[in-house]
Coordinates of C-alpha atoms and ligand atoms in Angstrom, one line a residue:
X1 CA 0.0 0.0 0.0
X2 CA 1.6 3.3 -1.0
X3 CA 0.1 6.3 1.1
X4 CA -0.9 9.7 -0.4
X5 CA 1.5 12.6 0.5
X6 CA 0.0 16.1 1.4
X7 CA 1.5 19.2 1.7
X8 CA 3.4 19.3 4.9
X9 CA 4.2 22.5 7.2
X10 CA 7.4 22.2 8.7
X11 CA 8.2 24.4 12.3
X12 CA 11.6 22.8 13.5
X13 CA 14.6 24.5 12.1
X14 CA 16.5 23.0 9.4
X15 CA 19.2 20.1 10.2
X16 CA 22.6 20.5 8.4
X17 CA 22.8 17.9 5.7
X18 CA 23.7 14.4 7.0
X19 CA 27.3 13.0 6.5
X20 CA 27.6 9.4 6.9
X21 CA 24.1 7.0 6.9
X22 CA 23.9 5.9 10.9
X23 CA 22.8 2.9 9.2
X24 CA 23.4 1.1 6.3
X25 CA 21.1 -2.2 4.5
X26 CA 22.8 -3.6 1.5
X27 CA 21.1 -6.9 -0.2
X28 CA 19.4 -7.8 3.3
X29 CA 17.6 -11.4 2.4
X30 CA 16.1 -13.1 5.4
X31 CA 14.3 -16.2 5.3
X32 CA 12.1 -18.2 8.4
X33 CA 11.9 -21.9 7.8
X34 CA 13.3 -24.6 5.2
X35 CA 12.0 -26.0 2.8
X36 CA 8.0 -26.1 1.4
X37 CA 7.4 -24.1 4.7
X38 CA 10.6 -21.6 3.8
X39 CA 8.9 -18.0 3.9
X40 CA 11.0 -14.8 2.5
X41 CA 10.6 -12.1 4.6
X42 CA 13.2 -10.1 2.8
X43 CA 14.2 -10.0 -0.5
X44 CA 17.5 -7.9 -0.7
X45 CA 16.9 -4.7 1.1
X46 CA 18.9 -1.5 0.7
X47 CA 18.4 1.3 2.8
X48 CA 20.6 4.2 4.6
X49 CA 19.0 6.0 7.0
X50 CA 20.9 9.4 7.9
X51 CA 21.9 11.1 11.2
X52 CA 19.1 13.8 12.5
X53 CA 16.5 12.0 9.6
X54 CA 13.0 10.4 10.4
X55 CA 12.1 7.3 8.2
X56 CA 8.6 5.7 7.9
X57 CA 8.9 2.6 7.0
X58 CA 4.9 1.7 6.1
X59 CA 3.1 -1.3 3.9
X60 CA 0.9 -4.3 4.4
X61 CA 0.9 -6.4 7.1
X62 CA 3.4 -9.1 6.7
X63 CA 5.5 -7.1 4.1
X64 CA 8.6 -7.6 6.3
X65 CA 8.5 -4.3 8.4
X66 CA 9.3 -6.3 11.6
X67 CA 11.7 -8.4 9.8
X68 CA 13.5 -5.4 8.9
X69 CA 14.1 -3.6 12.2
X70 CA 15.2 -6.8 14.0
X71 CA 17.6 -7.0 11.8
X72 CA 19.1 -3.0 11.8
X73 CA 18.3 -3.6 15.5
X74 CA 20.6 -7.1 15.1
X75 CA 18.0 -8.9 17.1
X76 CA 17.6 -11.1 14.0
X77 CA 20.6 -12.5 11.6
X78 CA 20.0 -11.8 8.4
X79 CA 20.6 -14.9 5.7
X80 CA 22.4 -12.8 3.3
X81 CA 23.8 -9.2 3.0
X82 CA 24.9 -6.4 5.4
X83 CA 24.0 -4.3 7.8
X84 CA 25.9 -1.7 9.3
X85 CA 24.8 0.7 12.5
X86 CA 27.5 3.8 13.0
X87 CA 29.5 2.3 10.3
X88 CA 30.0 -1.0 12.6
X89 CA 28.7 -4.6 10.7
X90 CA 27.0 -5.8 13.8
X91 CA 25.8 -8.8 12.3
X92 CA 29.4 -9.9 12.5
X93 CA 30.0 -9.1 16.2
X94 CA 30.0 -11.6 18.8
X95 CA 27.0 -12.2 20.8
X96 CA 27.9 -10.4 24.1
X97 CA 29.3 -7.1 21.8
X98 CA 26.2 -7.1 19.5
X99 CA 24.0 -6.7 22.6
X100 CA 26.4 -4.1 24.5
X101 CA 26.6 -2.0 21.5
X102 CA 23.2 -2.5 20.7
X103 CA 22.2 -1.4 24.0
X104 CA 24.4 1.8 24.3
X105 CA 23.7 2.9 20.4
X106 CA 19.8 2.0 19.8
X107 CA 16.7 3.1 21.7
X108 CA 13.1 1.6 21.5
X109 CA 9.9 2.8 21.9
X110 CA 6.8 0.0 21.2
X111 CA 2.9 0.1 20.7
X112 CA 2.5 -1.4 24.1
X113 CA 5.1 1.2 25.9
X114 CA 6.5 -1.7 27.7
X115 CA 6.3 -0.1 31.1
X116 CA 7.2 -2.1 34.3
X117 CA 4.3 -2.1 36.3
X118 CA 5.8 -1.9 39.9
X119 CA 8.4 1.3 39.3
X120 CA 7.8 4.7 39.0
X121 CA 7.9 6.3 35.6
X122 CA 11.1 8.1 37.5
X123 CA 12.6 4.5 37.7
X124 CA 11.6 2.9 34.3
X125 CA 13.3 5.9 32.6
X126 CA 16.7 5.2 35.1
X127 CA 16.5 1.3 34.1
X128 CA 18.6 1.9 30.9
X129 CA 21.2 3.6 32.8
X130 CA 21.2 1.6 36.0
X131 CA 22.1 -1.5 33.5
X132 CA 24.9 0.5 31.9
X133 CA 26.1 0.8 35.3
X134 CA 25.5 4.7 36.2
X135 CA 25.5 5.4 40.1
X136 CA 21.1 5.8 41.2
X137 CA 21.4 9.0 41.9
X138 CA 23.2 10.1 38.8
X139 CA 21.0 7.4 36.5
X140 CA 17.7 9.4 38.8
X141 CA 18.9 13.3 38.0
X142 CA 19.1 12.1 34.4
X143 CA 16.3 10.5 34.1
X144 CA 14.0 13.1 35.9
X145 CA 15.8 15.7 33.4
X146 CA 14.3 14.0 30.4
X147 CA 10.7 13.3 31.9
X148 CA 10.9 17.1 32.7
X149 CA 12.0 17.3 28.4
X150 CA 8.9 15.3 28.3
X151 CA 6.6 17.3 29.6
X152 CA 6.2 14.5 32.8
X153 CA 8.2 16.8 35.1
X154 CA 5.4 16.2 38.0
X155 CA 4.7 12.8 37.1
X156 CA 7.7 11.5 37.7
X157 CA 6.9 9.2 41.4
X158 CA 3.5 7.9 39.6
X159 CA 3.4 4.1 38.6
X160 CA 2.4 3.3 35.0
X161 CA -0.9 2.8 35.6
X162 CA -1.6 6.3 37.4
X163 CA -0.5 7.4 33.9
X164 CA -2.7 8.2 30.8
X165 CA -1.9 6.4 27.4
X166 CA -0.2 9.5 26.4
X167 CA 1.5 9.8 29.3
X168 CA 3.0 6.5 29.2
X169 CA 4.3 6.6 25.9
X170 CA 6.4 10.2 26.8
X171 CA 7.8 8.0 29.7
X172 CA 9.1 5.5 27.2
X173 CA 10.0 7.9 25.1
X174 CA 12.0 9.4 27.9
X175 CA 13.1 5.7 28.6
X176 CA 14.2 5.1 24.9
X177 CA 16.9 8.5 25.1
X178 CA 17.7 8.7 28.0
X179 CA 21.0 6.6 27.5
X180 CA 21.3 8.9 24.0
X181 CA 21.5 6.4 21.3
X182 CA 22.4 7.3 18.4
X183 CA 19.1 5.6 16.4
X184 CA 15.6 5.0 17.9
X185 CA 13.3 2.5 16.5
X186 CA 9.6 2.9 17.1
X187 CA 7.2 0.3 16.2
X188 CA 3.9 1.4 15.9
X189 CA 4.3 4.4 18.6
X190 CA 0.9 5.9 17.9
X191 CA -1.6 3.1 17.0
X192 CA -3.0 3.1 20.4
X193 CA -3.2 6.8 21.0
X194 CA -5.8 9.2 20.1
X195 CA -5.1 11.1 17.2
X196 CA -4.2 14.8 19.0
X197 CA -2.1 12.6 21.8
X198 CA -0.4 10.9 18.3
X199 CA -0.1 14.0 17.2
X200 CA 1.9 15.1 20.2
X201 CA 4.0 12.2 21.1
X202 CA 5.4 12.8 17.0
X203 CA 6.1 15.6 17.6
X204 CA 8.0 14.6 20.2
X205 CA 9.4 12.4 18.6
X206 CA 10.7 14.0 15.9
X207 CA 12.3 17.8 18.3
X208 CA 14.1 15.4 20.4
X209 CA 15.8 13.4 17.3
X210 CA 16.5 15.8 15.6
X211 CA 18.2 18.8 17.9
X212 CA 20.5 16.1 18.9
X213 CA 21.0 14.4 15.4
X214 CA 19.6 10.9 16.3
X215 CA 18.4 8.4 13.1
X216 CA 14.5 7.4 14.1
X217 CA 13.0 4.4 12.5
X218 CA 9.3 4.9 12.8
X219 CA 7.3 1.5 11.5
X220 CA 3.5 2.8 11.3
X221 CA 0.3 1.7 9.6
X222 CA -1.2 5.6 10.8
X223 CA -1.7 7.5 7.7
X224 CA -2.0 10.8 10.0
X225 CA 1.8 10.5 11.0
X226 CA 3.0 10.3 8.1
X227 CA 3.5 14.2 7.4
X228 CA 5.8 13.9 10.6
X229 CA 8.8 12.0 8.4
X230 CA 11.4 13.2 6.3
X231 CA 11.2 9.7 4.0
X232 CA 8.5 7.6 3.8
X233 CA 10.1 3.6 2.9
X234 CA 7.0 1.6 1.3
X235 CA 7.5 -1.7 1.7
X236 CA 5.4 -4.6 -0.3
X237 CA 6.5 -8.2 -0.2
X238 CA 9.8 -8.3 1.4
X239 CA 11.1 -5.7 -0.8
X240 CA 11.2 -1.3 -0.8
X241 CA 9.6 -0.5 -3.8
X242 CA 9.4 3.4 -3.5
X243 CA 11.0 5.9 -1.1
X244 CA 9.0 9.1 -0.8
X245 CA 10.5 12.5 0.1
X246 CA 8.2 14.5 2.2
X247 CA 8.2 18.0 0.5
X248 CA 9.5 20.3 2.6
X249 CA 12.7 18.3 4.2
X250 CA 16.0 19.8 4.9
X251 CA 17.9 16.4 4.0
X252 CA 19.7 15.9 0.3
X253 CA 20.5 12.6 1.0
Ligands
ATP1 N1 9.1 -16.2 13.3 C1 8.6 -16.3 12.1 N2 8.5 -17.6 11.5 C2 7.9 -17.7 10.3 N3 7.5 -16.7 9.5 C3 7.6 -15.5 10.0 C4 8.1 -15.2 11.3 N4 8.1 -13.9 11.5 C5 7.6 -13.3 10.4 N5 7.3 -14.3 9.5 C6 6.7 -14.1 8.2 O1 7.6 -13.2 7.5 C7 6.9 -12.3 6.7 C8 7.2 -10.8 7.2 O2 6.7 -10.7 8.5 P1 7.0 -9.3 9.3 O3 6.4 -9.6 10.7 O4 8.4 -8.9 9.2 O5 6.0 -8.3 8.5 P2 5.3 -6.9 9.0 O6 5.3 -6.1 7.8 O7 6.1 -6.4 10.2 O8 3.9 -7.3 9.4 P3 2.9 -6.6 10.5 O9 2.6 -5.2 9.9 O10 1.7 -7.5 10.5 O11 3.6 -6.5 11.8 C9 5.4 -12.6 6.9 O12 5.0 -13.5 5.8 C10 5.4 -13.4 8.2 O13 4.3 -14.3 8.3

C-alpha cells in the first residue's frame, strides 16, 4: 500500500545535511523456515538512513516491516547481505558485543510502551542507565531531566498505571533516550493513542531526534503521521519498492 503525501508544514529548524548513513542495508535477504514451509521475509533490502533523519517505514501487514528492524536492531541475523549501524557490521560481532553496542547505540519505543508495572515512571526511565552501570542518583537526576523534556516533570513518582496512554508513551520515550542512542526505532508508537495525543508524542518524537542528530525508524500503519517524516520507505513483499521524500525536508540525501 503506497500512502498519499500532502502538503506538509514544517516548524523545526532545518538540520545541516547528513554525512555518513547511521545505518546502512545492503542486499538484506532473510528467510524463516526450510524447505515447502521456507517463507522470504526479505528479498535484498537496501536502505541508509541518515543522522538527524525520520524514516517511515509503512506497507501491508506481513510485508517484512518487523523483519526489517530486528535485523538493523541485530535482534535477528540476516541470511544474506549487510547491515551496518555507525559504520560497525554488527551482524558480524560476537554475541555479548552485538547486545552491549546494541544497548548503548539504539533506543526503543513500542505500541504497548513496555512499562514495568511496579516502578515509578522516574525509575523505568533510570532502568537503561542503572544497566549501563551509572550510580542511582546520577541514573535518577538524568532521568527526571528527560521526563521534565517530556513534559512528565510532575509525574515522575507515579506508577504506570496512574499514567494516561499519552503519558506512558512520553515516559518511554524518555526511557528510549535517556541513554542517547544514536538511532531510535519505534514500532507502531501511535496506534494506540488518540489522534491529537499521536499527534503530540510525533512531535516529540521528531524535536528530540533531531536537535541532537539521532536516526528514528518509525514502523507505522497511521496514515496521519505520516507528514511527521522526512522519508516515507513503502515496503510490499519483502522488498522497498518506492522511497517518498516528504516535501518540505532539509535532507539531500
Ligand atoms: N518467526 C517467524 N516464523 C515464520 N515466519 C515469520 C516469522 N516472523 C515473520 N514471519 C513471516 O515473514 C513475513 C514478514 O513478517 P513481518 O512480521 O516482518 O511483517 P510486517 O510487515 O512487520 O507485518 P505486520 O505489519 O503485520 O507486523 C510474513 O510473511 C510473516 O508471516
Amino acid at each position: 500500500m503506497v500512502f498519499a503525501l500532502a502538503a506538509y508544514r514544517r516548524e523545526e529548524p532545518a538540520m545541516p545535511p547528513p554525512s555518513s548513513p547511521a545505518v546502512r542495508c545492503q542486499r538484506i535477504v532473510k528467510y524463516y523456515g526450510t524447505g515447502d514451509t521456507r517463507v522470504v521475509a526479505l528479498r535484498g533490502i537496501d536502505l541508509d538512513v541518515y543522522k538527524g533523519e525520520l524514516l517511515m517505514l509503512v506497507g501491508p501487514s506481513g510485508c517484512g516491516k518487523t523483519s526489517l528492524i530486528s535485523v538493523i536492531a541485530a535482534l535477528l541475523e540476516s541470511d544474506e547481505g549487510d547491515c551496518h549501524l555507525l559504520g560497525e557490521n554488527i551482524q558480524r560481532m560476537e554475541l555479548e558485543a552485538r547486545t552491549v553496542f546494541r544497548g548503548r547505540h539504539v533506543g526503543f519505543v513500542f505500541q504497548a510502551f513496555n512499562l514495568l508495572p511496579t516502578l515509578s515512571a522516574l525509575d523505568n526511565v533510570a532502568v537503561p542507565l542503572l544497566i549501563h552501570g551509572l550510580p542511582r542518583s546520577l541514573a535518577e537526576t538524568k532521568a527526571g531531566a528527560l521526563l521534565e523534556r517530556v513534559g512528565l516533570a510532575g509525574h515522575a513518582h507515579l506508577l504506570p498505571s496512574q499514567l494516561s496512554g499519552g503519558q506512558q508513551q512520553r515516559v518511554a520515550i524518555a526511557r528510549a533516550l535517556v541513554h542517547e542512542p544514536d538511532l531510535v526505532i519505534c514500532d507502531e508508537p501511535t496506534s494506540s493513542l488518540d489522534h491529537a495525543t499521536g499527534h503530540s508524542i510525533m512531535q516529540l518524537l521528531r524535536e528530540l531526534a533531531r536537535t541532537q542528530g539521532r536516526a528514528l525508524i518509525v514502523v507505522t500503519h497511521d496514515p496521519r503521521i505520516l507528514e511527521f517524516a522526512d522519508r516515507i520507505a513503502h515496503m510490499d513483499d519483502g522488498r522497498i519498492v518506492d522511497v517518498t521524500r516528504v516535501p518540505g525536508t532539509s535532507h539531500e540525501i
